[in-house]
Structures are given as structure tokens and as C-alpha cells.
mmCIF file of C-alpha atoms in Angstrom:
data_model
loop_
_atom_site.group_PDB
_atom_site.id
_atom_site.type_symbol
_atom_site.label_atom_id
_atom_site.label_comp_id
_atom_site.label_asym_id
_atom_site.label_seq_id
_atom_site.Cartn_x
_atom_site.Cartn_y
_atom_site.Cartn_z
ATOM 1 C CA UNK A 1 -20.708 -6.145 -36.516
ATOM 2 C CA UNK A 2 -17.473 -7.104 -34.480
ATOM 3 C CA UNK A 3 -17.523 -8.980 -31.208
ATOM 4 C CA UNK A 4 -16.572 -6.877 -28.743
ATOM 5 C CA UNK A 5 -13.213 -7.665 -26.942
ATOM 6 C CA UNK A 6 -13.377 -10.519 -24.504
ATOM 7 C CA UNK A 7 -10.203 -9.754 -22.508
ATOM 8 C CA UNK A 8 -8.267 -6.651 -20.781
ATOM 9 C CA UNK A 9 -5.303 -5.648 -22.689
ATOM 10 C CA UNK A 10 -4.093 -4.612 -19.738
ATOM 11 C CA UNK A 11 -3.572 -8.038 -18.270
ATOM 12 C CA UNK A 12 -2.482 -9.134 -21.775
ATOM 13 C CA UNK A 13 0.256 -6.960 -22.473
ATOM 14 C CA UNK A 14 0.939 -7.401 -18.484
ATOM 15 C CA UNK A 15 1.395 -11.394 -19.231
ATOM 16 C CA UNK A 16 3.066 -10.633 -22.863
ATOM 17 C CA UNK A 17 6.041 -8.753 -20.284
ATOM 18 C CA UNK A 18 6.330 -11.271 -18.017
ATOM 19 C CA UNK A 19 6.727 -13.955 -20.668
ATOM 20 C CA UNK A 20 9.353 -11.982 -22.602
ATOM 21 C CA UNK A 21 10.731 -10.721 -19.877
ATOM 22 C CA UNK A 22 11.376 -14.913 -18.673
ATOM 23 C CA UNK A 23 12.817 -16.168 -22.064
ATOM 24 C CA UNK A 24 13.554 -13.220 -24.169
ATOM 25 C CA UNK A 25 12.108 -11.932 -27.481
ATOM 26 C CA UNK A 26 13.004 -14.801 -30.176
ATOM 27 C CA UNK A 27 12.049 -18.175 -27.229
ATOM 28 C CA UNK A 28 8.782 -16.693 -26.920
ATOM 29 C CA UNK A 29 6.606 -18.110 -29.587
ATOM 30 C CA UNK A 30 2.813 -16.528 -30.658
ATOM 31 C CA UNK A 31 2.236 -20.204 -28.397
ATOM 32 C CA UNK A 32 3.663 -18.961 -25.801
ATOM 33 C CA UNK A 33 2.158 -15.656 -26.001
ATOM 34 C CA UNK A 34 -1.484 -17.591 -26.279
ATOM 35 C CA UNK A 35 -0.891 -19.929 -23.554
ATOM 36 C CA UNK A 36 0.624 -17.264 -21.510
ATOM 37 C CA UNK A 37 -2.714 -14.860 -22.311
ATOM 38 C CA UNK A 38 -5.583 -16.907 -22.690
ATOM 39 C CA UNK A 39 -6.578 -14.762 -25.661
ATOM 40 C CA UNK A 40 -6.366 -17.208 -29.191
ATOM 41 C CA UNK A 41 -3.816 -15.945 -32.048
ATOM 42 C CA UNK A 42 -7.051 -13.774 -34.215
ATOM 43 C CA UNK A 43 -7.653 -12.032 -31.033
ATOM 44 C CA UNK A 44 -3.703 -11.247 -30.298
ATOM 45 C CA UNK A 45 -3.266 -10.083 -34.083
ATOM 46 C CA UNK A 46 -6.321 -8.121 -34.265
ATOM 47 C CA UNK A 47 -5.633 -6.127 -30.540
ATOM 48 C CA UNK A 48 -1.748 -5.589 -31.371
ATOM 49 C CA UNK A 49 -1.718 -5.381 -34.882
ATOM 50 C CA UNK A 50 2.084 -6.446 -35.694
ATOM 51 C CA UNK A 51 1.471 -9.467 -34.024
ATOM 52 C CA UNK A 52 4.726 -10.644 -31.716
ATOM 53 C CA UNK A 53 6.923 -7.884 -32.841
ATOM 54 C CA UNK A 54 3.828 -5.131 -31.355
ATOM 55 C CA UNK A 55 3.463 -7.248 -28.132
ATOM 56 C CA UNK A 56 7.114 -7.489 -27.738
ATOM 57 C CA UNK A 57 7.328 -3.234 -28.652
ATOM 58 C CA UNK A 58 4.420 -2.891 -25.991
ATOM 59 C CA UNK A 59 5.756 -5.026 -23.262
ATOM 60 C CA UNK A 60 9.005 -2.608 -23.280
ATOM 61 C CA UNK A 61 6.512 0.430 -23.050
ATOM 62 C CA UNK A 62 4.960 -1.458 -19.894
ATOM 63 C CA UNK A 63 8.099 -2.482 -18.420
ATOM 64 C CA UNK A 64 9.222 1.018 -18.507
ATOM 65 C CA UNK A 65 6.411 2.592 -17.221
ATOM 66 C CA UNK A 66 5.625 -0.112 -14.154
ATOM 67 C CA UNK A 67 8.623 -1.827 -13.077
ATOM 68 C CA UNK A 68 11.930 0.846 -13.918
ATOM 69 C CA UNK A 69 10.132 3.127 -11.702
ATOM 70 C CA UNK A 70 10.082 0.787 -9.016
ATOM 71 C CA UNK A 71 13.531 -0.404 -9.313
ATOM 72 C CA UNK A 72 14.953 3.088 -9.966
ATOM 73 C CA UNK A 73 13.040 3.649 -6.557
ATOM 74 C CA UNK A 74 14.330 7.336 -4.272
ATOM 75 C CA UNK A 75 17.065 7.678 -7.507
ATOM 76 C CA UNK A 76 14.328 9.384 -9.569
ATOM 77 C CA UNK A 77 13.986 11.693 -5.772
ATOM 78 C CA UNK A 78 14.379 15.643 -6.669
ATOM 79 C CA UNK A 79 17.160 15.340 -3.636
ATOM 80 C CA UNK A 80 18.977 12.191 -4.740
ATOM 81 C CA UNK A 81 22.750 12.399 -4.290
ATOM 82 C CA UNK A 82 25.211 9.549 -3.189
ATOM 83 C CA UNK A 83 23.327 7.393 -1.202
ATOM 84 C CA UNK A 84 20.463 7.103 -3.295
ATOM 85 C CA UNK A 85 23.190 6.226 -6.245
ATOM 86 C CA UNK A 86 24.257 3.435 -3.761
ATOM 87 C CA UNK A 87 20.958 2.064 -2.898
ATOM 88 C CA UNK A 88 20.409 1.850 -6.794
ATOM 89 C CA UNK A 89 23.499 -0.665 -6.726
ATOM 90 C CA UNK A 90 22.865 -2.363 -3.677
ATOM 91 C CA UNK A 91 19.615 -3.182 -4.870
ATOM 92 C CA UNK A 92 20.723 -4.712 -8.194
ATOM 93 C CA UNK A 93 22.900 -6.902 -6.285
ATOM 94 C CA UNK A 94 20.023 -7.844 -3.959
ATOM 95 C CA UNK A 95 18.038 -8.953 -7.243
ATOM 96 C CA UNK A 96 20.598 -10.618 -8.888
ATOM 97 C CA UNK A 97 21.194 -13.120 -5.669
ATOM 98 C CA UNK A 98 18.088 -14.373 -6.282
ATOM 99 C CA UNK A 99 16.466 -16.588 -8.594
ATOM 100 C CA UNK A 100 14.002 -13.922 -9.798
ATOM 101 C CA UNK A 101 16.344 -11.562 -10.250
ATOM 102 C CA UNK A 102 18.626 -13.805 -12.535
ATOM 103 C CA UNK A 103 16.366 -13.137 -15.645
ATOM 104 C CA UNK A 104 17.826 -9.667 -15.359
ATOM 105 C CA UNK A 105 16.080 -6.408 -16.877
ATOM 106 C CA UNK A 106 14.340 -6.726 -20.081
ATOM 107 C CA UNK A 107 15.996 -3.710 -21.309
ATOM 108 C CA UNK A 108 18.992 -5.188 -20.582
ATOM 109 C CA UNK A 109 17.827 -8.336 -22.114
ATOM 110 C CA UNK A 110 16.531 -6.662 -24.776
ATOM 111 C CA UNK A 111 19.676 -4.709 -25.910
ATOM 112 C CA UNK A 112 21.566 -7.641 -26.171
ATOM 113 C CA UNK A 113 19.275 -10.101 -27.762
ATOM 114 C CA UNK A 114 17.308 -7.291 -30.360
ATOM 115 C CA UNK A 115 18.899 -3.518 -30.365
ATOM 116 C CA UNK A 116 21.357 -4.198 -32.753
ATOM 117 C CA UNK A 117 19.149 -5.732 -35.225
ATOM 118 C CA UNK A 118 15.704 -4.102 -34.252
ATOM 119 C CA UNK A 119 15.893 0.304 -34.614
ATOM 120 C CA UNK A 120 11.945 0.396 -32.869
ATOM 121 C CA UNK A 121 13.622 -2.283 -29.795
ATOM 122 C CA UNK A 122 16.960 -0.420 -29.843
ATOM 123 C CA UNK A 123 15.223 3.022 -29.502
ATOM 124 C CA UNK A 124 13.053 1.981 -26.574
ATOM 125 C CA UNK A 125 16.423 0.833 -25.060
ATOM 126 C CA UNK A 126 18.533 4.145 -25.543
ATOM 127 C CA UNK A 127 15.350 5.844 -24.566
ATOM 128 C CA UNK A 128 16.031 3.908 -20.785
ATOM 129 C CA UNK A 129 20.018 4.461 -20.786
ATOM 130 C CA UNK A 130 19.327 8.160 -21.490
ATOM 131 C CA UNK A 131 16.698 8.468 -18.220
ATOM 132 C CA UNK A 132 19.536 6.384 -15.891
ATOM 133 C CA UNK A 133 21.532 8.630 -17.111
ATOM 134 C CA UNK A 134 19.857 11.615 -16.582
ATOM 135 C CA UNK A 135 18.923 10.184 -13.208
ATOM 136 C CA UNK A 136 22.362 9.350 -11.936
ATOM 137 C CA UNK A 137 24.224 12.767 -13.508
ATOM 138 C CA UNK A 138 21.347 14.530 -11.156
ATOM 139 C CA UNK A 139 22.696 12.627 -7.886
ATOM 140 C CA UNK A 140 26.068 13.490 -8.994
ATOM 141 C CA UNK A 141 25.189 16.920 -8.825
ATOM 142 C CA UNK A 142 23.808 17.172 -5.654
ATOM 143 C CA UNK A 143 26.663 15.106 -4.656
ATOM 144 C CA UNK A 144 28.857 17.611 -5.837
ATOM 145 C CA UNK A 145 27.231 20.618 -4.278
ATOM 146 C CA UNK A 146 27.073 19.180 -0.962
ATOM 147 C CA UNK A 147 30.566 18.051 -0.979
ATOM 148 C CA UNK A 148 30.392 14.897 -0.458
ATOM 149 C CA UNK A 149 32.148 13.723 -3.733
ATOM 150 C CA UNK A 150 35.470 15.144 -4.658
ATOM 151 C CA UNK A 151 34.809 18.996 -6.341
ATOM 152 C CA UNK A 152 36.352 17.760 -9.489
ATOM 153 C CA UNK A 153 34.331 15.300 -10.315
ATOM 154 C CA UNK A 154 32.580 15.591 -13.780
ATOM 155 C CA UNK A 155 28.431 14.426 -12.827
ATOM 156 C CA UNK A 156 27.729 13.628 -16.888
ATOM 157 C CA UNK A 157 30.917 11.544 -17.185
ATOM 158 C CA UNK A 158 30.551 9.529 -14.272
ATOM 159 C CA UNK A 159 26.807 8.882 -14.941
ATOM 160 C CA UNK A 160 28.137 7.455 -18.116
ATOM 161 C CA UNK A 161 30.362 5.133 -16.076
ATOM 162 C CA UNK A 162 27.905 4.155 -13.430
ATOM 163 C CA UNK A 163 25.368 3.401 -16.398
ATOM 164 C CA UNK A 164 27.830 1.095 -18.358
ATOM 165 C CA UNK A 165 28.608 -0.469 -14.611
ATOM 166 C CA UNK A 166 25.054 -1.120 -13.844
ATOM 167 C CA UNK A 167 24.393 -2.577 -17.505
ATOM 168 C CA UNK A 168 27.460 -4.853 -17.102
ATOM 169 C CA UNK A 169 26.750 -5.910 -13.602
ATOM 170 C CA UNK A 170 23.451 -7.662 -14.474
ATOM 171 C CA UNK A 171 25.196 -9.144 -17.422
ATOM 172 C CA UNK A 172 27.669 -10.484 -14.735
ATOM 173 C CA UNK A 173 24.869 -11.713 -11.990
ATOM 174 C CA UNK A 174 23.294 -13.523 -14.824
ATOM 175 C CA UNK A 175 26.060 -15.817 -15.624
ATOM 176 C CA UNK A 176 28.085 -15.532 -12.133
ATOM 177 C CA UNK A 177 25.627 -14.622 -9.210
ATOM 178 C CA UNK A 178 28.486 -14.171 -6.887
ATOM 179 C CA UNK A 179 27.682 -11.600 -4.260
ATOM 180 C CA UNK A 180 31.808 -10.560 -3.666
ATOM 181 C CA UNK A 181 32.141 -10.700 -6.984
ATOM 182 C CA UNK A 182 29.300 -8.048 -7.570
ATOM 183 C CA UNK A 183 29.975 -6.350 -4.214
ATOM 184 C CA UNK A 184 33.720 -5.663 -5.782
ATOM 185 C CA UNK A 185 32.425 -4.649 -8.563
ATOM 186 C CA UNK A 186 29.909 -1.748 -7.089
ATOM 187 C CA UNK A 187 32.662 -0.634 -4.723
ATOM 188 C CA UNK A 188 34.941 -0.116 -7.064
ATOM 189 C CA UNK A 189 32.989 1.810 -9.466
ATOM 190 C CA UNK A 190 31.955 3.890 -6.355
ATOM 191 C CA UNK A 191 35.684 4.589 -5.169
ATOM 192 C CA UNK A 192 36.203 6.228 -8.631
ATOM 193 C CA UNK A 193 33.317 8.882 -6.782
ATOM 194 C CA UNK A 194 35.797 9.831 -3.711
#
């Protein structure tokens, strides 16, 4: 008869995040993972079959389900329009100012370390592009009917342009954590919006 499991996998996958999340997908060792856990290697393999690749597949599913929400914050609001857009911004430049922050998103992360080599990684990825998007094309709407971006203005191509902004900006704060620098770059994305 099996033992029955001595751990949450709750807290497991919770610390399997964090750790990835710190050094990315290939620094992280099954080491890591155990010291990281507290659960020994036959344990990890028999809970997440797959091993590292299933931890590392899980740890997205978390991430995207417990911390995007949070970050994405009143965007993801029925009633979101231009400020809520803004706040978005302002709070990725908040996060990449401090030493937390610098590790980035591990979407982010993710895409460029793994998507273009891992489909399963790469599809969790487009999976969070698509919901910004969705997200952001929504405020632009709202924006749009309430006037307070130009008439013109196409929501579903700008989304596209604030997504690509926001991915490259925490590719930016990573390397350069230079609030002007980051400030310019949010402002000028938004002027394109006026």
C-alpha cells in the first residue's frame, strides 16, 4: 500500500514558483527544487510526474492564477478605461525600482528563456499576452466611448502596442532600472493614446 503524501502540493508548487520565478527554468536544478520544497526527489517525481519540466509547467499555471491577477489589479475592472491602463504602467515601474521587482515576470522570463524552444511553456505564455491583451483593448474601448482618447483610435491595435511596451519595459528595468528612463518610456507609449 502507498504512503500517503507527507506534504501540501500547494506549498510545493507555491515554492517550485518562487524558485523559478528567482533564477529561471534551466538555473533551477531538481536540488534546488528539493532544497527549496523539503519534499526528496521520489516524492517530487511521483506528485508531478514529468519531474522539473511538470513543476516548471505548474508553477506558470500558479503564477497565472495568483500573482497576474494581482498585478493586473482594477485593469481586469468591467469599467477600466485610461487610468486603469496607466496604473498598470505605473505599477510596473514601481516594481521594477526595486530589488524584488528586478527578477521581472516569469512569463516574461519564461518567453525569453523557454517559448521558443518549449510549445507546452510557449503556449502558457501566449495564453497571458492574449488576456493583457484582451484586458487593455477593453480599456481602450471604454476610453474611446467616453472620449477621452482621440475617436480614431483603433482599441485592438493599440492593445497590441501597449502589450509589446509592457513586455519590453520589464526587459529594460531588468538590465537598466532607471526610473526616467522607464518613465519616458510609459509616457511615450501613452502620448500615442491622445
Amino acid at each position: 500500500m502507498p504512503r500517503p503524501r507527507e506534504f501540501d502540493p500547494d506549498a510545493v508548487l507555491e515554492q517550485a514558483m518562487l524558485r523559478f520565478w528567482g533564477r529561471g527554468y534551466r538555473a533551477t536544478s531538481i536540488e534546488d527544487l528539493v532544497k527549496a520544497t523539503g519534499v526528496n526527489p521520489g516524492s517530487l517525481y511521483s506528485a508531478f510526474p514529468g519531474g522539473k519540466q511538470t513543476l516548471f509547467l505548474k508553477s506558470l499555471e500558479r503564477y497565472s492564477k495568483l500573482v497576474v491577477p494581482e498585478k493586473l489589479g482594477e485593469l481586469e475592472a468591467p469599467n477600466a478605461s485610461v487610468a486603469q491602463l496607466r496604473g498598470y504602467f505605473d505599477g510596473l515601474v514601481r516594481d521594477l525600482l526595486s530589488p524584488e521587482g528586478r527578477q521581472g515576470c516569469l512569463l516574461v522570463n519564461t518567453a525569453i528563456e523557454k517559448a521558443a524552444e518549449d510549445d507546452a511553456a510557449a503556449a502558457v505564455v501566449r495564453g497571458h499576452l492574449a488576456r493583457l491583451e484582451r484586458r487593455m483593448t477593453h480599456a481602450l474601448e471604454n476610453a474611446v466611448r467616453r472620449g477621452l482618447v482621440r475617436a480614431s483610435l483603433d482599441p485592438a491595435g493599440s492593445a497590441k502596442l501597449l502589450v509589446a511596451t509592457c513586455q519590453g519595459l520589464m526587459v529594460v528595468g531588468k538590465a537598466n532600472p532607471d526610473e526616467a528612463v522607464l518613465r519616458a518610456i510609459v509616457d511615450s507609449v501613452f502620448a500615442t493614446l491622445d
